[in-house]
Coordinates of N, CA and C in Angstrom, one line a residue:
M186 N -9.5 -0.1 25.9 CA -10.3 1.0 25.4 C -10.9 0.7 24.0
N187 N -12.1 1.0 23.8 CA -12.8 0.7 22.6 C -12.8 1.9 21.7
A188 N -12.0 1.8 20.5 CA -11.9 2.9 19.6 C -13.2 3.2 18.8
F189 N -14.1 2.3 18.9 CA -15.3 2.5 18.0 C -16.6 2.7 18.8
K190 N -16.5 3.4 20.0 CA -17.7 3.5 20.8 C -18.9 4.1 20.0
D191 N -18.7 5.3 19.4 CA -19.7 5.8 18.6 C -19.8 5.1 17.2
G192 N -21.0 4.8 16.8 CA -21.1 4.1 15.5 C -21.3 2.6 15.6
E193 N -21.0 2.1 16.8 CA -21.2 0.6 17.0 C -22.6 0.2 17.3
L194 N -23.0 -1.0 16.8 CA -24.3 -1.5 17.1 C -24.3 -1.8 18.6
P195 N -25.5 -1.7 19.2 CA -25.6 -2.0 20.7 C -25.1 -3.4 21.0
N196 N -24.6 -3.6 22.2 CA -24.1 -4.9 22.7 C -25.2 -5.9 22.6
L197 N -26.5 -5.6 22.8 CA -27.6 -6.5 22.7 C -27.6 -7.2 21.4
I198 N -27.3 -6.5 20.3 CA -27.3 -7.1 19.0 C -26.2 -8.1 18.9
K199 N -25.0 -7.7 19.4 CA -23.8 -8.6 19.4 C -24.1 -9.9 20.1
T200 N -24.8 -9.7 21.3 CA -25.1 -10.9 22.1 C -26.1 -11.8 21.4
L201 N -27.1 -11.2 20.7 CA -28.1 -12.0 20.0 C -27.5 -12.7 18.8
L202 N -26.5 -12.1 18.2 CA -25.9 -12.7 17.0 C -24.9 -13.8 17.2
R203 N -24.4 -13.8 18.5 CA -23.3 -14.8 18.8 C -23.7 -16.2 18.5
P204 N -24.9 -16.7 18.8 CA -25.2 -18.1 18.5 C -25.8 -18.3 17.1
A205 N -25.9 -17.3 16.3 CA -26.5 -17.4 15.0 C -25.7 -18.3 14.1
P206 N -26.4 -19.1 13.3 CA -25.7 -20.0 12.4 C -25.0 -19.2 11.3
R207 N -23.8 -19.5 11.1 CA -22.9 -18.7 10.1 C -23.0 -19.2 8.7
L208 N -23.3 -20.5 8.5 CA -23.3 -21.0 7.1 C -24.4 -20.3 6.2
P209 N -25.6 -20.2 6.7 CA -26.6 -19.5 5.8 C -26.1 -18.1 5.4
L210 N -25.5 -17.4 6.3 CA -25.1 -16.0 6.0 C -23.9 -16.1 5.0
A211 N -23.0 -17.0 5.2 CA -21.9 -17.2 4.2 C -22.4 -17.5 2.8
V212 N -23.4 -18.4 2.7 CA -24.0 -18.8 1.4 C -24.6 -17.6 0.8
L213 N -25.4 -16.9 1.5 CA -26.1 -15.7 1.0 C -25.1 -14.6 0.5
L214 N -24.1 -14.4 1.3 CA -23.1 -13.4 0.9 C -22.3 -13.8 -0.3
T215 N -21.9 -15.1 -0.3 CA -21.2 -15.7 -1.4 C -22.0 -15.5 -2.7
R216 N -23.3 -15.8 -2.7 CA -24.1 -15.7 -3.9 C -24.2 -14.2 -4.3
A217 N -24.3 -13.3 -3.4 CA -24.3 -11.9 -3.8 C -23.0 -11.4 -4.4
V218 N -21.9 -11.9 -3.8 CA -20.6 -11.5 -4.4 C -20.4 -12.1 -5.8
R219 N -20.8 -13.3 -5.9 CA -20.6 -14.0 -7.2 C -21.5 -13.3 -8.3
R220 N -22.7 -12.9 -7.8 CA -23.6 -12.2 -8.8 C -22.9 -10.9 -9.3
I221 N -22.4 -10.2 -8.4 CA -21.7 -8.9 -8.8 C -20.5 -9.3 -9.7
A222 N -19.7 -10.3 -9.3 CA -18.5 -10.7 -10.1 C -18.9 -11.1 -11.5
S223 N -20.1 -11.8 -11.7 CA -20.5 -12.2 -13.0 C -21.0 -11.0 -13.8
R224 N -21.7 -10.1 -13.2 CA -22.3 -9.0 -13.9 C -21.4 -7.8 -14.1
R225 N -20.4 -7.7 -13.2 CA -19.5 -6.6 -13.2 C -18.0 -7.1 -13.3
G226 N -17.7 -7.9 -14.3 CA -16.4 -8.5 -14.4 C -15.3 -7.4 -14.5
D227 N -15.7 -6.2 -14.9 CA -14.7 -5.1 -14.9 C -14.2 -4.8 -13.5
L228 N -15.0 -5.0 -12.5 CA -14.5 -4.8 -11.1 C -13.4 -5.8 -10.7
I229 N -13.7 -7.1 -11.0 CA -12.7 -8.1 -10.7 C -11.4 -7.9 -11.5
E230 N -11.6 -7.5 -12.7 CA -10.4 -7.3 -13.6 C -9.6 -6.1 -13.0
R231 N -10.3 -5.1 -12.5 CA -9.6 -3.9 -12.0 C -8.8 -4.3 -10.7
L232 N -9.4 -5.2 -9.9 CA -8.7 -5.7 -8.7 C -7.3 -6.3 -9.0
G233 N -7.2 -7.0 -10.2 CA -6.0 -7.6 -10.5 C -5.7 -8.8 -9.5
P234 N -4.4 -8.9 -9.1 CA -4.0 -10.0 -8.2 C -4.7 -9.9 -6.9
T235 N -5.2 -8.8 -6.5 CA -5.9 -8.6 -5.2 C -7.1 -9.5 -5.1
A236 N -7.8 -9.8 -6.3 CA -9.0 -10.6 -6.3 C -8.7 -12.0 -5.7
R237 N -7.5 -12.5 -5.8 CA -7.2 -13.8 -5.3 C -6.7 -13.8 -3.8
V238 N -6.6 -12.6 -3.2 CA -6.0 -12.5 -1.9 C -7.2 -12.4 -0.9
P239 N -7.3 -13.3 0.1 CA -8.4 -13.2 1.1 C -8.2 -11.9 1.9
V240 N -9.2 -11.2 2.0 CA -9.2 -9.9 2.8 C -10.2 -10.1 3.9
A241 N -9.8 -9.8 5.1 CA -10.8 -9.9 6.3 C -11.5 -8.6 6.4
I242 N -12.8 -8.7 6.5 CA -13.7 -7.6 6.8 C -14.1 -7.9 8.3
M243 N -13.7 -7.0 9.2 CA -13.9 -7.3 10.6 C -14.8 -6.2 11.3
P244 N -16.1 -6.4 11.3 CA -17.0 -5.5 12.0 C -16.6 -5.5 13.5
S245 N -16.2 -4.4 14.0 CA -15.8 -4.3 15.4 C -17.0 -4.6 16.4
D246 N -18.2 -4.5 15.9 CA -19.4 -4.6 16.7 C -20.1 -5.9 16.5
L247 N -19.5 -6.8 15.8 CA -20.1 -8.1 15.6 C -19.3 -9.2 16.2
P248 N -19.8 -10.4 16.6 CA -19.1 -11.4 17.2 C -18.3 -12.3 16.2
F249 N -18.3 -11.9 14.9 CA -17.7 -12.7 13.9 C -17.2 -11.7 12.8
S250 N -16.4 -12.3 11.9 CA -15.8 -11.5 10.8 C -16.1 -12.2 9.5
F251 N -15.6 -11.6 8.4 CA -15.8 -12.1 7.1 C -14.5 -12.2 6.4
R252 N -14.2 -13.4 5.8 CA -13.0 -13.5 5.0 C -13.5 -13.6 3.5
V253 N -13.1 -12.6 2.7 CA -13.6 -12.5 1.4 C -12.5 -12.7 0.4
N254 N -12.9 -13.6 -0.6 CA -12.0 -13.8 -1.8 C -12.9 -13.4 -3.0
L255 N -12.4 -12.5 -3.8 CA -13.2 -12.0 -4.9 C -12.8 -12.5 -6.3
D256 N -12.3 -13.7 -6.3 CA -11.7 -14.2 -7.6 C -12.8 -14.8 -8.5
G257 N -13.5 -13.8 -9.1 CA -14.5 -14.2 -10.2 C -15.5 -15.2 -9.8
A258 N -15.7 -16.3 -10.6 CA -16.7 -17.3 -10.4 C -16.4 -18.1 -9.1
S259 N -15.2 -18.1 -8.6 CA -14.9 -18.8 -7.4 C -14.9 -17.9 -6.2
A260 N -15.4 -16.7 -6.3 CA -15.5 -15.7 -5.2 C -16.3 -16.4 -4.1
R261 N -15.9 -16.1 -2.9 CA -16.6 -16.6 -1.7 C -16.4 -15.7 -0.5
V262 N -17.4 -15.8 0.4 CA -17.4 -15.1 1.6 C -17.5 -16.1 2.7
E263 N -16.6 -16.2 3.6 CA -16.6 -17.1 4.8 C -16.9 -16.3 6.0
V264 N -17.8 -16.8 6.8 CA -18.1 -16.1 8.1 C -17.1 -16.9 9.1
V265 N -16.2 -16.1 9.7 CA -15.2 -16.7 10.5 C -15.1 -16.0 11.9
T266 N -14.4 -16.7 12.8 CA -14.1 -16.0 14.1 C -13.2 -14.8 13.9
V267 N -13.2 -14.0 14.8 CA -12.3 -12.8 14.8 C -10.8 -13.3 14.7
E268 N -10.5 -14.4 15.5 CA -9.2 -14.9 15.5 C -8.8 -15.5 14.1
E269 N -9.7 -16.1 13.5 CA -9.4 -16.7 12.1 C -9.2 -15.5 11.1
A270 N -9.9 -14.5 11.3 CA -9.8 -13.3 10.4 C -8.4 -12.6 10.5
E271 N -7.9 -12.7 11.7 CA -6.6 -12.1 12.0 C -5.5 -12.7 11.1
T272 N -5.7 -13.9 10.5 CA -4.6 -14.5 9.7 C -4.7 -14.0 8.2
A273 N -5.7 -13.3 7.9 CA -5.8 -12.8 6.5 C -4.6 -11.8 6.1
A274 N -4.2 -11.8 4.9 CA -3.1 -10.9 4.4 C -3.5 -9.5 4.7
A275 N -4.7 -9.1 4.5 CA -5.1 -7.7 4.8 C -6.4 -7.7 5.6
R276 N -6.5 -6.7 6.5 CA -7.7 -6.7 7.4 C -8.2 -5.3 7.4
I277 N -9.6 -5.2 7.4 CA -10.2 -3.9 7.5 C -11.2 -4.0 8.6
R278 N -11.0 -3.1 9.6 CA -11.8 -3.1 10.8 C -12.5 -1.8 11.1
A279 N -13.8 -1.9 11.4 CA -14.6 -0.7 11.7 C -16.0 -1.2 12.1
P280 N -16.8 -0.4 12.7 CA -18.2 -0.8 13.0 C -18.9 -1.2 11.7
L281 N -19.9 -2.1 11.8 CA -20.6 -2.6 10.6 C -21.2 -1.5 9.8
L282 N -21.9 -0.5 10.4 CA -22.5 0.5 9.6 C -21.5 1.4 8.8
I283 N -20.3 1.5 9.3 CA -19.3 2.2 8.6 C -18.8 1.4 7.4
L284 N -18.6 0.1 7.7 CA -18.2 -0.8 6.6 C -19.2 -0.8 5.5
L285 N -20.5 -0.8 5.8 CA -21.5 -0.8 4.8 C -21.5 0.5 4.1
G286 N -21.2 1.6 4.8 CA -21.1 2.9 4.2 C -20.0 3.1 3.2
L287 N -18.9 2.3 3.4 CA -17.8 2.3 2.5 C -18.2 1.6 1.2
L288 N -19.0 0.6 1.4 CA -19.5 -0.2 0.2 C -20.4 0.6 -0.7
D289 N -21.3 1.3 0.0 CA -22.3 2.1 -0.8 C -21.9 3.5 -1.1
G290 N -20.7 3.9 -0.8 CA -20.3 5.3 -1.1 C -20.7 6.4 -0.1
T291 N -21.3 6.0 1.0 CA -21.7 7.0 2.0 C -20.5 7.6 2.6
Y292 N -19.4 6.9 2.8 CA -18.3 7.3 3.5 C -17.0 7.4 2.6
D293 N -16.1 8.2 2.9 CA -14.8 8.3 2.3 C -13.8 7.6 3.1
G294 N -13.2 6.5 2.6 CA -12.3 5.7 3.3 C -11.1 6.4 3.9
D295 N -10.6 7.4 3.1 CA -9.4 8.2 3.6 C -9.8 9.0 4.8
A296 N -10.9 9.6 4.8 CA -11.4 10.4 6.0 C -11.6 9.6 7.2
L297 N -12.2 8.4 7.0 CA -12.4 7.5 8.1 C -11.1 6.9 8.7
F298 N -10.1 6.7 7.8 CA -8.8 6.2 8.2 C -8.1 7.2 9.1
F299 N -8.1 8.5 8.6 CA -7.4 9.5 9.3 C -8.1 9.9 10.6
S300 N -9.4 9.7 10.7 CA -10.2 10.0 11.9 C -10.1 8.8 12.9
R301 N -9.5 7.7 12.4 CA -9.4 6.5 13.2 C -10.7 5.7 13.4
D302 N -11.7 6.0 12.6 CA -12.9 5.2 12.6 C -12.8 4.0 11.8
L303 N -11.7 3.8 11.0 CA -11.4 2.7 10.2 C -10.0 2.3 10.4
V304 N -9.7 1.0 10.7 CA -8.4 0.5 10.9 C -8.0 -0.5 9.8
I305 N -6.9 -0.3 9.2 CA -6.4 -1.1 8.1 C -5.1 -1.8 8.6
E306 N -5.0 -3.1 8.5 CA -3.8 -3.8 8.9 C -3.4 -4.8 7.8
G307 N -2.1 -5.1 7.9 CA -1.6 -6.1 6.9 C -1.2 -5.5 5.7
D308 N -1.3 -6.2 4.6 CA -0.9 -5.7 3.2 C -1.8 -4.6 2.7
T309 N -1.4 -3.4 2.9 CA -2.3 -2.3 2.5 C -2.5 -2.1 1.0
E310 N -1.6 -2.7 0.3 CA -1.7 -2.6 -1.2 C -3.0 -3.3 -1.6
H311 N -3.4 -4.4 -1.0 CA -4.6 -5.1 -1.3 C -5.9 -4.2 -0.9
V312 N -5.8 -3.6 0.3 CA -6.9 -2.8 0.8 C -7.0 -1.6 -0.1
L313 N -6.0 -1.0 -0.6 CA -6.1 0.2 -1.5 C -6.7 -0.2 -2.8
A314 N -6.3 -1.4 -3.4 CA -6.9 -1.8 -4.6 C -8.4 -2.0 -4.5
L315 N -8.8 -2.6 -3.3 CA -10.2 -2.9 -3.1 C -10.9 -1.5 -2.9
R316 N -10.4 -0.6 -2.2 CA -11.0 0.7 -2.0 C -11.2 1.4 -3.3
N317 N -10.1 1.5 -4.1 CA -10.2 2.2 -5.4 C -11.3 1.6 -6.3
T318 N -11.3 0.2 -6.3 CA -12.3 -0.5 -7.1 C -13.7 -0.1 -6.6
L319 N -13.9 -0.2 -5.3 CA -15.3 0.1 -4.7 C -15.7 1.5 -5.0
E320 N -14.8 2.5 -4.9 CA -15.1 3.9 -5.1 C -15.6 4.1 -6.6
Q321 N -15.0 3.4 -7.5 CA -15.4 3.5 -8.9 C -16.6 2.7 -9.3
A322 N -17.0 1.7 -8.4 CA -18.0 0.7 -8.8 C -19.4 1.3 -8.7
D323 N -19.7 2.2 -7.7 CA -21.0 2.7 -7.5 C -22.0 1.6 -7.4
L324 N -21.7 0.7 -6.5 CA -22.6 -0.5 -6.3 C -23.8 -0.1 -5.5
T325 N -24.9 -0.8 -5.7 CA -26.2 -0.6 -5.0 C -26.6 -1.9 -4.3
P326 N -27.4 -1.8 -3.3 CA -28.0 -3.0 -2.7 C -28.7 -3.8 -3.7
A327 N -29.4 -3.2 -4.6 CA -30.2 -3.9 -5.6 C -29.3 -4.8 -6.5
E328 N -28.1 -4.3 -6.8 CA -27.2 -5.1 -7.6 C -26.8 -6.4 -6.9
F329 N -26.6 -6.3 -5.6 CA -26.2 -7.5 -4.8 C -27.4 -8.5 -4.8
A330 N -28.6 -8.0 -4.9 CA -29.8 -8.8 -4.9 C -30.2 -9.3 -6.3
G331 N -29.5 -8.7 -7.3 CA -29.9 -9.0 -8.7 C -31.1 -8.4 -9.2
L332 N -31.5 -7.3 -8.6 CA -32.8 -6.6 -9.0 C -32.5 -5.5 -10.0
H333 N -33.6 -5.2 -10.8 CA -33.5 -4.1 -11.8 C -34.9 -3.4 -11.8
G334 N -34.9 -2.2 -12.4 CA -36.1 -1.5 -12.6 C -36.7 -0.9 -11.3
P335 N -38.1 -0.9 -11.2 CA -38.7 -0.3 -10.1 C -38.4 -1.0 -8.8
A336 N -38.3 -2.3 -8.8 CA -37.9 -3.1 -7.6 C -36.6 -2.7 -7.1
A337 N -35.6 -2.4 -8.0 CA -34.3 -2.0 -7.6 C -34.3 -0.6 -7.0
D338 N -35.1 0.3 -7.6 CA -35.2 1.6 -7.0 C -35.8 1.6 -5.6
L339 N -36.8 0.8 -5.4 CA -37.5 0.6 -4.1 C -36.5 0.1 -3.1
V340 N -35.8 -1.0 -3.4 CA -34.8 -1.6 -2.5 C -33.7 -0.6 -2.2
N341 N -33.2 0.1 -3.2 CA -32.1 1.1 -2.9 C -32.6 2.2 -2.0
R342 N -33.8 2.7 -2.2 CA -34.3 3.8 -1.4 C -34.5 3.3 0.1
A343 N -35.2 2.1 0.2 CA -35.5 1.6 1.5 C -34.2 1.3 2.3
T344 N -33.2 0.7 1.6 CA -32.0 0.4 2.3 C -31.3 1.7 2.7
A345 N -31.2 2.7 1.9 CA -30.6 3.9 2.2 C -31.2 4.6 3.4
E346 N -32.6 4.6 3.5 CA -33.3 5.1 4.6 C -33.0 4.3 5.9
L347 N -33.0 3.0 5.8 CA -32.8 2.1 6.9 C -31.4 2.4 7.5
L348 N -30.4 2.4 6.6 CA -29.0 2.6 7.1 C -28.8 4.0 7.6
S349 N -29.4 4.9 7.0 CA -29.3 6.3 7.5 C -29.8 6.4 8.9
G350 N -31.0 5.9 9.1 CA -31.6 5.9 10.4 C -30.8 5.1 11.5
A351 N -30.3 4.0 11.1 CA -29.4 3.2 12.0 C -28.2 4.0 12.4
R352 N -27.6 4.7 11.4 CA -26.3 5.4 11.6 C -26.6 6.6 12.6
R353 N -27.8 7.3 12.4 CA -28.1 8.3 13.4 C -28.3 7.8 14.8
L354 N -29.0 6.6 14.9 CA -29.3 6.0 16.1 C -28.1 5.7 16.9
V355 N -27.0 5.2 16.3 CA -25.8 4.8 17.0 C -24.7 5.8 16.9
H356 N -25.1 7.0 16.5 CA -24.1 8.2 16.4 C -22.9 7.8 15.6
A357 N -23.1 7.2 14.4 CA -22.0 6.9 13.5 C -21.6 8.3 12.9
P358 N -20.4 8.3 12.4 CA -19.9 9.6 11.8 C -20.9 10.1 10.7
A359 N -20.9 11.4 10.5 CA -21.8 11.9 9.5 C -21.3 11.4 8.1
P360 N -22.3 11.2 7.2 CA -21.9 10.8 5.8 C -20.9 11.8 5.2
Q361 N -20.0 11.2 4.4 CA -19.0 12.0 3.7 C -19.1 11.6 2.2
K362 N -20.1 12.0 1.6 CA -20.3 11.7 0.1 C -19.0 12.0 -0.6
L363 N -18.6 11.1 -1.5 CA -17.4 11.4 -2.3 C -17.8 12.2 -3.5
P364 N -17.0 13.1 -3.9 CA -17.3 13.9 -5.1 C -17.4 13.0 -6.3
S365 N -18.4 13.3 -7.2 CA -18.6 12.5 -8.4 C -17.6 12.8 -9.5

């Protein structure tokens, strides 16, 4: 039984992504994470020892997963098989749009966990440290791209609209904005 029927990307997308080259995606994501780490050192500091622990981000609707190490300048994102991701000390599993919603503050991780839209496995101490850091970070898509000013505003608005439309299309859970 698939616990993530609602909110998952269509199977067609999963099929189309299966043969996609993983290295370019890993390089792009690693650059974005390193950019955040260099500009927001407070986030890495807040993570403490968790920054050195590989955490698997496992989109349930993609044919691959991500193994993320957030250790400052050596931070990296690897695109790995689901089987390889299973070996990480901590694993976070949900549909891609829900995982992105956790990153941008659209969703409350606790609510998703208790509604079983989000599965956490392994060393939960690391997942909690990551969750607490992300909730305080107030990250935007523009920050990952290194944008500022009007370009950042445009990218943030466009990304929010795109993700909102995609979530409606796949019947993802309603947004649960966290109180400020």
